[in-house]
Short mmCIF file of C-alpha atoms and ligand atoms in Angstrom, two decimals:
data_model
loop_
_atom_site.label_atom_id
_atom_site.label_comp_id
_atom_site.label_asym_id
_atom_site.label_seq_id
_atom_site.Cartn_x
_atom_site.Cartn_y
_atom_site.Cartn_z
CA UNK A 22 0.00 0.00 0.00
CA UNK A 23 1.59 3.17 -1.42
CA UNK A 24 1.94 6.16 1.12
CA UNK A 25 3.36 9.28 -0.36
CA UNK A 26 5.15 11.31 2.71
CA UNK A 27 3.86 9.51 5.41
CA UNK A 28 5.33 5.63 4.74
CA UNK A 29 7.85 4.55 2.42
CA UNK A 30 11.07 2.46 1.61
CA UNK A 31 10.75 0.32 4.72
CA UNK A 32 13.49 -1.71 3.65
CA UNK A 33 16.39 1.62 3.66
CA UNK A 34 19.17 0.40 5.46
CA UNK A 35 20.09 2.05 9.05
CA UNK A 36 22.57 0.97 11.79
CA UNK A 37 20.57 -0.36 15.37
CA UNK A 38 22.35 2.55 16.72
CA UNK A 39 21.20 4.99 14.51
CA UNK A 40 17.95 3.65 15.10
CA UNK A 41 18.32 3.63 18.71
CA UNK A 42 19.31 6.90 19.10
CA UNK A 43 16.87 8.10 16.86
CA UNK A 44 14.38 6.87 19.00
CA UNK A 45 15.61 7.71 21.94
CA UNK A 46 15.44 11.32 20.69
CA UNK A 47 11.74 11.10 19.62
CA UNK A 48 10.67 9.12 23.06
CA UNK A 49 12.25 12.30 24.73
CA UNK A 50 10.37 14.73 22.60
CA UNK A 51 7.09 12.95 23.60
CA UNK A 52 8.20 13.34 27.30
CA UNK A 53 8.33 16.74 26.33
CA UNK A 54 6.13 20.13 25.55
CA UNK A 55 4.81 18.80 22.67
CA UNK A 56 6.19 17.74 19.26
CA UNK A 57 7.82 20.43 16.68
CA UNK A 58 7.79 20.42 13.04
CA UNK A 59 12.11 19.35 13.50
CA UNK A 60 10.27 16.28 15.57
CA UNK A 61 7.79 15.53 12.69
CA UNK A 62 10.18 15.68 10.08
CA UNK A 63 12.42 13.83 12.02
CA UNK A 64 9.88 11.06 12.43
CA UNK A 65 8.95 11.14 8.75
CA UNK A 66 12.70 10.04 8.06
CA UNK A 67 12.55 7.54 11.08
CA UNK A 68 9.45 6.09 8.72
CA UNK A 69 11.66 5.56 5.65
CA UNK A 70 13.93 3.39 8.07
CA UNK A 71 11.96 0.92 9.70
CA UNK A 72 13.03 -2.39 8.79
CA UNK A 73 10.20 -4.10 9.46
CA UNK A 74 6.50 -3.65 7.72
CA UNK A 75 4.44 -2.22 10.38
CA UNK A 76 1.42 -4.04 8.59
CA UNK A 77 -1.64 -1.97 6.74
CA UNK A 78 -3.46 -1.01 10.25
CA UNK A 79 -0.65 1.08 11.36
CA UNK A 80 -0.03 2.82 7.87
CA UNK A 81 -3.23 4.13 7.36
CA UNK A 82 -3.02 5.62 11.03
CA UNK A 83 0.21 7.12 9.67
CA UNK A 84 -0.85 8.65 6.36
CA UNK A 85 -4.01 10.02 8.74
CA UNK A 86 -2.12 11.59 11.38
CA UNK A 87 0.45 12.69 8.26
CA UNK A 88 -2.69 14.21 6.34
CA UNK A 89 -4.02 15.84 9.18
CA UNK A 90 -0.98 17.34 10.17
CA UNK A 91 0.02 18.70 7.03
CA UNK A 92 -3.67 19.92 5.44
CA UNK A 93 -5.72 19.62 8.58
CA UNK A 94 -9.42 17.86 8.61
CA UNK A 95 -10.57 15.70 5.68
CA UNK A 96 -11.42 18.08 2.90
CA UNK A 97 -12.11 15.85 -0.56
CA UNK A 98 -14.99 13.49 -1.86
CA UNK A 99 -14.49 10.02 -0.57
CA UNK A 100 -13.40 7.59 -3.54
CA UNK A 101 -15.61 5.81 -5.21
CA UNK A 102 -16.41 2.18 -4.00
CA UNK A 103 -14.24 0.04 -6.43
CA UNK A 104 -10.99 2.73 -5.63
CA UNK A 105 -10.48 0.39 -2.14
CA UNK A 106 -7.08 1.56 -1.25
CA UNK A 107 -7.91 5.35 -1.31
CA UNK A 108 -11.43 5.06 0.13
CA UNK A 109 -9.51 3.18 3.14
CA UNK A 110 -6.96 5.93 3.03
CA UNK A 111 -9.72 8.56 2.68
CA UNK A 112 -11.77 6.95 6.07
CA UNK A 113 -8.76 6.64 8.05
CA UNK A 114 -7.83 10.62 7.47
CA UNK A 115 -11.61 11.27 7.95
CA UNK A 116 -11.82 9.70 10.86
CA UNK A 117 -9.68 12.15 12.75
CA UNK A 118 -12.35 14.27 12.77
CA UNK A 119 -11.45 17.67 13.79
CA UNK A 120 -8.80 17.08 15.62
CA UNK A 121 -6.06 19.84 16.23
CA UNK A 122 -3.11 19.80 13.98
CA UNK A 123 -0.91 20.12 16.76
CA UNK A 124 -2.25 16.88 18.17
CA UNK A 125 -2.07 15.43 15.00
CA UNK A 126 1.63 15.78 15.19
CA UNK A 127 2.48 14.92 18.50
CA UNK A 128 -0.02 11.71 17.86
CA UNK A 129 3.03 10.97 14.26
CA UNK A 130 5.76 11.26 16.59
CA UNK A 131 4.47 9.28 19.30
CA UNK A 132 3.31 6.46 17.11
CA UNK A 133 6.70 6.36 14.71
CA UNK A 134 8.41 6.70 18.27
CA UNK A 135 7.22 3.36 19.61
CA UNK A 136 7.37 1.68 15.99
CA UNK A 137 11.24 2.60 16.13
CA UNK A 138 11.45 0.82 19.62
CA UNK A 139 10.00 -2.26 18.52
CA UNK A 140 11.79 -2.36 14.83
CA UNK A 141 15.65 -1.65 16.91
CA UNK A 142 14.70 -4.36 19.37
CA UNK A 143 13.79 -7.32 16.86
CA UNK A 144 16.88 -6.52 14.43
CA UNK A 145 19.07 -9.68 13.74
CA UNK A 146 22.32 -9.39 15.52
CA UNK A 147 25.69 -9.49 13.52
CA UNK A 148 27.18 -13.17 13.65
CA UNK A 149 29.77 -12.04 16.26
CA UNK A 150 27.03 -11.02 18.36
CA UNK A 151 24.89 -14.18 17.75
CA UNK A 152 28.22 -16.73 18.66
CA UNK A 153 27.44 -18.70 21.50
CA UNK A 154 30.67 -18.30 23.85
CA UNK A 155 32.73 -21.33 25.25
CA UNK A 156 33.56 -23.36 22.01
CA UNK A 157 37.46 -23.21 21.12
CA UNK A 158 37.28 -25.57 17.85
CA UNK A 159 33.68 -24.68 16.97
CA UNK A 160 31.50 -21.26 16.36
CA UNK A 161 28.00 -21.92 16.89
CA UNK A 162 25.55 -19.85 16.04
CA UNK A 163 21.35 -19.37 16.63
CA UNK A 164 19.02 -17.35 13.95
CA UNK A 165 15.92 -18.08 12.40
CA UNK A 166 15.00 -20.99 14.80
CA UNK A 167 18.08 -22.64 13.07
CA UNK A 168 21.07 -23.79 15.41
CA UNK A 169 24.68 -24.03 13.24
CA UNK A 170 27.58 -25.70 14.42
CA UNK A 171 30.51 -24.84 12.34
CA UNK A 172 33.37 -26.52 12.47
CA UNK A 173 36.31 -24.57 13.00
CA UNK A 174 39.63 -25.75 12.30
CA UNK A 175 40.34 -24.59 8.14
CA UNK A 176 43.74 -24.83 8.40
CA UNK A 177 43.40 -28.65 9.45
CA UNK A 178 40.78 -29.20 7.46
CA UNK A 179 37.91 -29.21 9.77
CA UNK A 180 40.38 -32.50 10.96
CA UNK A 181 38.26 -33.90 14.75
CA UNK A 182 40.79 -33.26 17.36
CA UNK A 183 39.65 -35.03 20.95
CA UNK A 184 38.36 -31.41 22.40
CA UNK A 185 35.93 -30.78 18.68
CA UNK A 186 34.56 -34.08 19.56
CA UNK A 187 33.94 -33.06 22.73
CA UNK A 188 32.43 -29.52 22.06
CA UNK A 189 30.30 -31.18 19.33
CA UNK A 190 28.56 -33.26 21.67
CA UNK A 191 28.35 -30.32 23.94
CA UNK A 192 26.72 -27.94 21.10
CA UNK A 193 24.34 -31.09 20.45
CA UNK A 194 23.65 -31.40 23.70
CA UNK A 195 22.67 -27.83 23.88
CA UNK A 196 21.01 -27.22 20.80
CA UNK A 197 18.53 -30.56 21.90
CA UNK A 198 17.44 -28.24 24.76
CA UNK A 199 17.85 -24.71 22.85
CA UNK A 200 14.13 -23.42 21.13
CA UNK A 201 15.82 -23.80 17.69
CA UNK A 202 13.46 -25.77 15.09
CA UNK A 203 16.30 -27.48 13.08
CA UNK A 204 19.83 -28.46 13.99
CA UNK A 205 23.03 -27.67 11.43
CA UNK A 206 26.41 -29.18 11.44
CA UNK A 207 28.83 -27.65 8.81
CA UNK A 208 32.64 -26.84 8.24
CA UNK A 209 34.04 -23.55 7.60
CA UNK A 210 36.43 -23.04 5.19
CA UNK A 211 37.72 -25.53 1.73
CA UNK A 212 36.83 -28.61 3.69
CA UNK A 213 33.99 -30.34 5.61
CA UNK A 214 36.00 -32.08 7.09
CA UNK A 215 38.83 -34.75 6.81
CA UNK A 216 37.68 -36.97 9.38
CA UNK A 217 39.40 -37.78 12.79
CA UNK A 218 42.65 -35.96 13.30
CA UNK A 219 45.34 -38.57 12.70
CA UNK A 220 47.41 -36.48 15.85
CA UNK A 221 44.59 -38.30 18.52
CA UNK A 222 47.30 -41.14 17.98
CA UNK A 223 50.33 -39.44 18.66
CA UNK A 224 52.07 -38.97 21.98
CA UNK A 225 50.73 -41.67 23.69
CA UNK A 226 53.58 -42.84 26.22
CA UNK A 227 54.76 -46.20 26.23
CA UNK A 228 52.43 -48.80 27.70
CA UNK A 229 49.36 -46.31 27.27
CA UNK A 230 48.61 -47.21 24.60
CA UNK A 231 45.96 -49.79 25.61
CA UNK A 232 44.38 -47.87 27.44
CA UNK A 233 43.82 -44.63 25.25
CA UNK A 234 42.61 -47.51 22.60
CA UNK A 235 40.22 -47.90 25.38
CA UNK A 236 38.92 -44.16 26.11
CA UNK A 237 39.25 -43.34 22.17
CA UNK A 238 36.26 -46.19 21.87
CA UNK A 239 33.99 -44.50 24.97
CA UNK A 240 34.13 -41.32 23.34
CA UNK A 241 33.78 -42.33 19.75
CA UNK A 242 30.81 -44.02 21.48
CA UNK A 243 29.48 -41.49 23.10
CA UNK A 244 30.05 -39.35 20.02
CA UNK A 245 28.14 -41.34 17.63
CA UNK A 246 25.25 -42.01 20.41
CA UNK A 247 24.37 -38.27 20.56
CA UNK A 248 23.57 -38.11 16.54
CA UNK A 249 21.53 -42.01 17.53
CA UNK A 250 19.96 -40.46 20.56
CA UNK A 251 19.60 -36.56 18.82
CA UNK A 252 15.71 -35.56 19.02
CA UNK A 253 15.58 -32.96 16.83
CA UNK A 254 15.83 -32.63 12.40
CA UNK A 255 19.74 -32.52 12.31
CA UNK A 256 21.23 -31.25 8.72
CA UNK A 257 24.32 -31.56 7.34
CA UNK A 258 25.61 -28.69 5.21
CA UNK A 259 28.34 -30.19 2.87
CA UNK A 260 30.16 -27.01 1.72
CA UNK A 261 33.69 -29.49 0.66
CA UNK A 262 35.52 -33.08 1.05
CA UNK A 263 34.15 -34.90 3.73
CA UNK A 264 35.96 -38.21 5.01
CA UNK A 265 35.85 -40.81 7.29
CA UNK A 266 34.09 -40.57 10.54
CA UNK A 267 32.21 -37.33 8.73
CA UNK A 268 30.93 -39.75 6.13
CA UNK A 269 29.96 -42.34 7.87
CA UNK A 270 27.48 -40.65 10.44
CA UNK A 271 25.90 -38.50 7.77
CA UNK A 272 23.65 -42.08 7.63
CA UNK A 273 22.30 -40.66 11.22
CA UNK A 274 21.30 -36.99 9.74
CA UNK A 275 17.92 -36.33 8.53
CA UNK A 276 19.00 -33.87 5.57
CA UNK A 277 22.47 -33.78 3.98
CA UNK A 278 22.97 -30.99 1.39
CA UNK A 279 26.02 -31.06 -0.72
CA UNK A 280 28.13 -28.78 -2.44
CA UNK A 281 28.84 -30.16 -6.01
CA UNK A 282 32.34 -29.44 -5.08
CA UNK A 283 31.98 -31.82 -2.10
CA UNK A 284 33.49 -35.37 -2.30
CA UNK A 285 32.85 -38.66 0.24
CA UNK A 286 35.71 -40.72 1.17
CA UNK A 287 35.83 -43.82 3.50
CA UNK A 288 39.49 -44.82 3.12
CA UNK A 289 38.82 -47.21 6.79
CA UNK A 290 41.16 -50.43 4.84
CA UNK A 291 44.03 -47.97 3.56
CA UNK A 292 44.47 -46.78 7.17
CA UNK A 293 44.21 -49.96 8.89
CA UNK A 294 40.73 -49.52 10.22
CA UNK A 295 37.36 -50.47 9.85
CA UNK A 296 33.66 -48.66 9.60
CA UNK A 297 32.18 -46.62 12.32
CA UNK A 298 29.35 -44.25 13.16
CA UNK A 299 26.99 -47.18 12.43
CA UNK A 300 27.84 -46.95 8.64
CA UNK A 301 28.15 -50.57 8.98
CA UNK A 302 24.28 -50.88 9.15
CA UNK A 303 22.99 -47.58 7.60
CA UNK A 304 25.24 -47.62 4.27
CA UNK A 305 24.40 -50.83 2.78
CA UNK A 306 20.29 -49.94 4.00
CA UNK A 307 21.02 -46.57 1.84
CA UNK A 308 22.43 -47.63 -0.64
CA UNK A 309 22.57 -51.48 -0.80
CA UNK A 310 25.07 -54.33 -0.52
CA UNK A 311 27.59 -53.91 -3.26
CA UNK A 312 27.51 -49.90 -3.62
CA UNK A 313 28.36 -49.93 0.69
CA UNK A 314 30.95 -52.22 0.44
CA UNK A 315 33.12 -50.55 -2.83
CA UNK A 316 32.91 -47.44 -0.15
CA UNK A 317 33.81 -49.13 3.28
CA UNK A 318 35.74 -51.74 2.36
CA UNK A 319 37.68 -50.32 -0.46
CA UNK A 320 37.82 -46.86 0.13
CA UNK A 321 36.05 -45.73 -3.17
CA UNK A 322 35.78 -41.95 -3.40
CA UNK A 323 32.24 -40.28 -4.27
CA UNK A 324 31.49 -37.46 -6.04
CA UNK A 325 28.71 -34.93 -4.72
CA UNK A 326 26.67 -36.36 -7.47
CA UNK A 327 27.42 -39.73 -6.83
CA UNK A 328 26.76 -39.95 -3.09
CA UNK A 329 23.62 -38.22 -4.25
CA UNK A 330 22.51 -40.61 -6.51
CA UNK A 331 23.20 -43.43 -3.53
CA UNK A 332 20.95 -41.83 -1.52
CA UNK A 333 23.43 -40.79 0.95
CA UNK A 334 22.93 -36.83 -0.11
CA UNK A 335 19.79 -35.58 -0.09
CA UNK A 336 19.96 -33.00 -2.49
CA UNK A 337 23.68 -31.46 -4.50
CA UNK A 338 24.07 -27.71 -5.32
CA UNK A 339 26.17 -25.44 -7.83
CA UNK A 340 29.23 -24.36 -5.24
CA UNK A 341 28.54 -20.59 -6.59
CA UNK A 342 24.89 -20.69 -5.53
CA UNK A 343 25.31 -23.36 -2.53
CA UNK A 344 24.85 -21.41 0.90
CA UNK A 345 22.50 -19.08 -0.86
CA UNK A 346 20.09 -21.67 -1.84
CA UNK A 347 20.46 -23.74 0.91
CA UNK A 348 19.87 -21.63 3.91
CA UNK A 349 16.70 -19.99 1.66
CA UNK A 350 15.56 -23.66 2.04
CA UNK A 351 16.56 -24.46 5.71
CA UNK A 352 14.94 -20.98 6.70
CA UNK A 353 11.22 -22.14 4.80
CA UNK A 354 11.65 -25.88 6.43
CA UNK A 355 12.57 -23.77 10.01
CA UNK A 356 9.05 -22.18 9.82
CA UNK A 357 7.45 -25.70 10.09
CA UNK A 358 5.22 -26.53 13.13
CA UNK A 359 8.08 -27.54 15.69
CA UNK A 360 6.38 -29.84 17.64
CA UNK A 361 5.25 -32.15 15.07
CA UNK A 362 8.49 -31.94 12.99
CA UNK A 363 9.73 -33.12 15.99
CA UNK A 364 7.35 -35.79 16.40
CA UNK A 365 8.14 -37.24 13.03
CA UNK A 366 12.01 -37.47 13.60
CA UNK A 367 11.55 -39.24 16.61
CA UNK A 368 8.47 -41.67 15.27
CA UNK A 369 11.15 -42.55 12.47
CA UNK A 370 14.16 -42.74 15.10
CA UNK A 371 12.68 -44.64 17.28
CA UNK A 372 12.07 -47.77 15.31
CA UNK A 373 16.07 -48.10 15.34
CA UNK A 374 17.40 -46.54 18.06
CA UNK A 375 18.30 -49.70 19.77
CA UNK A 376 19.56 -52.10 17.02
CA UNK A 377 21.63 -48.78 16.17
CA UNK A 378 23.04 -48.27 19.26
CA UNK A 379 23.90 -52.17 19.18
CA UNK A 380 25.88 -51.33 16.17
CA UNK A 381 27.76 -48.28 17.39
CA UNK A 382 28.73 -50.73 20.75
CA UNK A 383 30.09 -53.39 18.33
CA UNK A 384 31.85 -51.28 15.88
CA UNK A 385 33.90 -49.20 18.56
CA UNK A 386 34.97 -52.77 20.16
CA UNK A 387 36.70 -54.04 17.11
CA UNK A 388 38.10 -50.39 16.13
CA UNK A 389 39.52 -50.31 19.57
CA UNK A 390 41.39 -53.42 18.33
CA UNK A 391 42.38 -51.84 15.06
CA UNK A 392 43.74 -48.94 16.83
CA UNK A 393 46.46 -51.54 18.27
CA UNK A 394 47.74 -53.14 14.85
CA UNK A 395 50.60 -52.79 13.35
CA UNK A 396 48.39 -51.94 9.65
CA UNK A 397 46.96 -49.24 11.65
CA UNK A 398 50.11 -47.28 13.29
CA UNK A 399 51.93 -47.55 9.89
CA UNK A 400 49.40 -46.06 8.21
CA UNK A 401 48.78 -42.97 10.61
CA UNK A 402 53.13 -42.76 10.65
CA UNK A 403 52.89 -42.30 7.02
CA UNK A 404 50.72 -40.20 7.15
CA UNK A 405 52.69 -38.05 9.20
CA UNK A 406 55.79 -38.37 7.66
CA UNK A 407 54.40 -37.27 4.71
CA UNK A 408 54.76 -40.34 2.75
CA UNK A 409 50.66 -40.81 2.03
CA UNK A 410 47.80 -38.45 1.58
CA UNK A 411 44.89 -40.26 0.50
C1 LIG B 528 44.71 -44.42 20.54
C2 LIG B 528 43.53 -44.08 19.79
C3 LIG B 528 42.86 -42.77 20.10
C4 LIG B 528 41.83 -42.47 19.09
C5 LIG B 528 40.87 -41.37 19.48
C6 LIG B 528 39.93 -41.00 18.37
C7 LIG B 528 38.56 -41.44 18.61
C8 LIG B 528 37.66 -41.31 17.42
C9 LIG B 528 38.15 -42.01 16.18
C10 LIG B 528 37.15 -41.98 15.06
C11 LIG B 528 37.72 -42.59 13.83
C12 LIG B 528 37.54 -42.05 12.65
C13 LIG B 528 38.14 -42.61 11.40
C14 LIG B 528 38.43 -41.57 10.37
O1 LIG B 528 37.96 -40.46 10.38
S1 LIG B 528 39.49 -42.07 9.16
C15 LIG B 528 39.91 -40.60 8.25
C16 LIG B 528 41.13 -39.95 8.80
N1 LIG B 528 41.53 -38.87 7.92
C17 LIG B 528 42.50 -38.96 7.05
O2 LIG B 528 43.15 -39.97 6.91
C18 LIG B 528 42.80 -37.69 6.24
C19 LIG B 528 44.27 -37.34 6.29
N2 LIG B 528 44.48 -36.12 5.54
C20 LIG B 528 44.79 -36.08 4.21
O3 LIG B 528 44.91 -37.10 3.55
C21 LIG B 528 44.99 -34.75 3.57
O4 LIG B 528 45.34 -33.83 4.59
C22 LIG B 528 43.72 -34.23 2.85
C23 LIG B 528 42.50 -34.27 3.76
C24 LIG B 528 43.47 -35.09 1.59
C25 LIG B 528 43.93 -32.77 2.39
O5 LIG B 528 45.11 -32.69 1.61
P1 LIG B 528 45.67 -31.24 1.16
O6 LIG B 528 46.93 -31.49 0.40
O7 LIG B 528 44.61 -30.48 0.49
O8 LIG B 528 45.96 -30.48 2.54
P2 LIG B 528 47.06 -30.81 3.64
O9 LIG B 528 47.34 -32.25 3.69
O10 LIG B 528 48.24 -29.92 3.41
O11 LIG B 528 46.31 -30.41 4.97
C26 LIG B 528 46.43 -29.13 5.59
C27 LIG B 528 46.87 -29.35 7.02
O12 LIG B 528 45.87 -30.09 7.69
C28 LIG B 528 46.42 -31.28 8.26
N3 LIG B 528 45.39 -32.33 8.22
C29 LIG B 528 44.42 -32.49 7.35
N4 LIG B 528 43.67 -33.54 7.67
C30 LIG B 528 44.19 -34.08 8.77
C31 LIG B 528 43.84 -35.20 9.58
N5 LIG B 528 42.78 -35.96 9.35
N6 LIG B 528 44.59 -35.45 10.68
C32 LIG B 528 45.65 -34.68 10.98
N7 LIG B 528 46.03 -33.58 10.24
C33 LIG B 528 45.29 -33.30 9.15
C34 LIG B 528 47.60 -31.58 7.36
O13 LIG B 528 48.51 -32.37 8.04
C35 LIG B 528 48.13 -30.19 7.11
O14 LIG B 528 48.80 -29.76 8.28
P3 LIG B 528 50.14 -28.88 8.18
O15 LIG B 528 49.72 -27.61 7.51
O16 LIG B 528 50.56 -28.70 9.60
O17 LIG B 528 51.10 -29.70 7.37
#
């Protein structure tokens, strides 16, 4: 609904601040005397500004008390019938009745006053602002009923040092109690992620090395369990290569959306190891017998499109357009009814929480084994001298 003078261009840009003081300034010019014309013009730029719509209601008060100010009481025919926007327009100014000019103002400057209030206050925050503190390895973030864990190691590759899986399980944990409609895990930087950092082996003093086997297999239990156990719609946001244990629990995500620069890489037998993050089970359910085992068993790289066509991505994107289109989608899907999006992950869940928490149990037990063979600490030491990259 066009406005001239009184409403327009709610989408100009303005700092908070700006806005804030600029409301400040009209709240204490309503505490004031009354309003003068500098306060009325004022609040006629403070219109342009608002972020937010004010809604149809609230514009025809303003064009009203903006008419009425400026030209005094209703003076022209009323519209005819079928010319609905002006005759609305025409009633709302009529409706003021005789009322003093002066009031008329004061009435603007009060009413833009309060509308400034309320547009400053429900602003989104700059990202800095929005990081939750407390995460060394991670930034998480909350907007749009959307929690996003980013992983944050570029330089590494996104690569799961002992503390990231720790402050993952704490951001789940979190973001399972948070108000947040839909959960996000993503990497920032080239990568996704390249899997567990091959430096959780190193340094282990002689004869410990039994026993770190042993707490490496809790926490990669406990790890996994949270995405079994997680009651909300988790989403993985592919933005690059993703491998090993990044892979393999994407089976546990509801949503995985994938860069088409993003690749999927299992290479468990070239380091010595075997599946984990129940990829063992949920693989060969995705994408059968034969396609599962050229990935687990013999490290077969996938391409976005690929893993897509597999059914282990739910849906691939141009890199240039990725994030864009992505988080257009995520923010439409956020808007759902909560409760019974909930509902529907844990209906599904449900039915395999316990064989898949079976799984996790006997996958860490014979990984814990792995972690002790010989195939397994050449592997890592060549990796580390430099002699392999996958
Ligand atoms: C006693 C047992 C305790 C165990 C406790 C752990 C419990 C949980 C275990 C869960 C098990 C999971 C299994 C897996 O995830 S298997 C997959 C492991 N990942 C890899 O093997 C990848 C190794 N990395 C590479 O091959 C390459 O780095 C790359 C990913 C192909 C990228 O190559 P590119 O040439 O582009 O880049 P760089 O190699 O130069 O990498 C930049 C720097 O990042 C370091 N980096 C990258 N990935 C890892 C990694 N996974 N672990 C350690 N470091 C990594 C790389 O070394 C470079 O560092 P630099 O700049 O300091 O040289």
């Amino acid at each position: 609904m066009a406005m001239a003078g009184a409403v327009r261009c709610w989408r100009l840009g303005a700092g908070p601040s700006s806005l804030q003081i600029q409301a400040l300034s009209l709240h204490m010019s309503k505490t004031a005397m009354g309003a003068s014309q500098k306060d009325f013009e004022s609040a006629m730029n403070q219109v342009k500004l608002l972020k937010k719509d004010p809604g149809n209601e609230v514009k025809l008060k303003l064009y009203a008390l903006y008419k009425q100010t400026t030209e005094g009481p209703c003076n022209t025919p009323r519209p005819g019938v079928f010319d609905l926007i002006n005759k609305a327009k025409w009633d709302a100014w009529n409706a003021l009745g005789n009322l003093p000019k002066e009031t008329a103002r004061q009435n603007y400057v009060d009413l833009v006053s309060d509308l400034s209030s309320s547009d400053s206050s429900s602003q989104v925050k700059p990202e800095a602002d929005r990081k939750q503190p407390g995460y060394e390895t991670l930034v998480v973030t909350s907007e749009d009923s959307i929690t996003k864990i980013m992983m944050n190691r570029p330089a590494k590759k996104n690569a799961l040092t002992v503390q990231m899986y720790r402050e993952i399980m704490l951001a789940l944990e979190a973001a399972s109690k948070d108000d947040s409609t839909l959960i996000v895990l993503t990497g920032n930087g080239d990568y996704y992620s390249s899997g567990n950092d091959l430096m959780n082996f190193m340094n282990i003093p002689p004869g410990e090395m039994e026993k770190e086997a042993k707490n490496g297999a809790i926490l990669l239990r406990d790890f996994v369990g949270c995405f079994i156990d997680f009651p909300k719609p988790l989403v993985a946001v592919i933005n690059g290569p993703a491998v090993g244990i990044s892979v393999t629990i994407l089976g546990l995500f509801d949503l995985v959306y994938a860069s088409d620069r993003a690749t999927f890489h299992t290479p468990f037998t070239h380091l010595g190891q075997s599946p984990e993050g129940c990829s063992s089970y949920t693989f060969p359910k995705i994408m059968g017998q034969a396609k599962a085992a050229e990935m687990l068993m013999f490290g077969k790289k996938l391409t976005a499109r690929e893993a897509c066509a597999q059914g282990l991505v739910t849906e691939v994107f141009p890199d240039s357009t990725f994030q864009k289109e992505v988080w257009t989608r995520l923010k439409a899907y956020s808007k759902l009814p909560r409760n019974a999006l909930h509902i529907s992950k844990q209906s599904i869940r449900n039915l395999e929480k316990e064989k898949l928490h079976a799984v996790n149990a006997g996958e860490n037990s014979v990984l814990q084994e792995r972690w002790l063979s010989d195939e397994c600490m050449n592997a890592v030491v060549s990796f580390l001298s430099r002699k392999a990259k996958l």
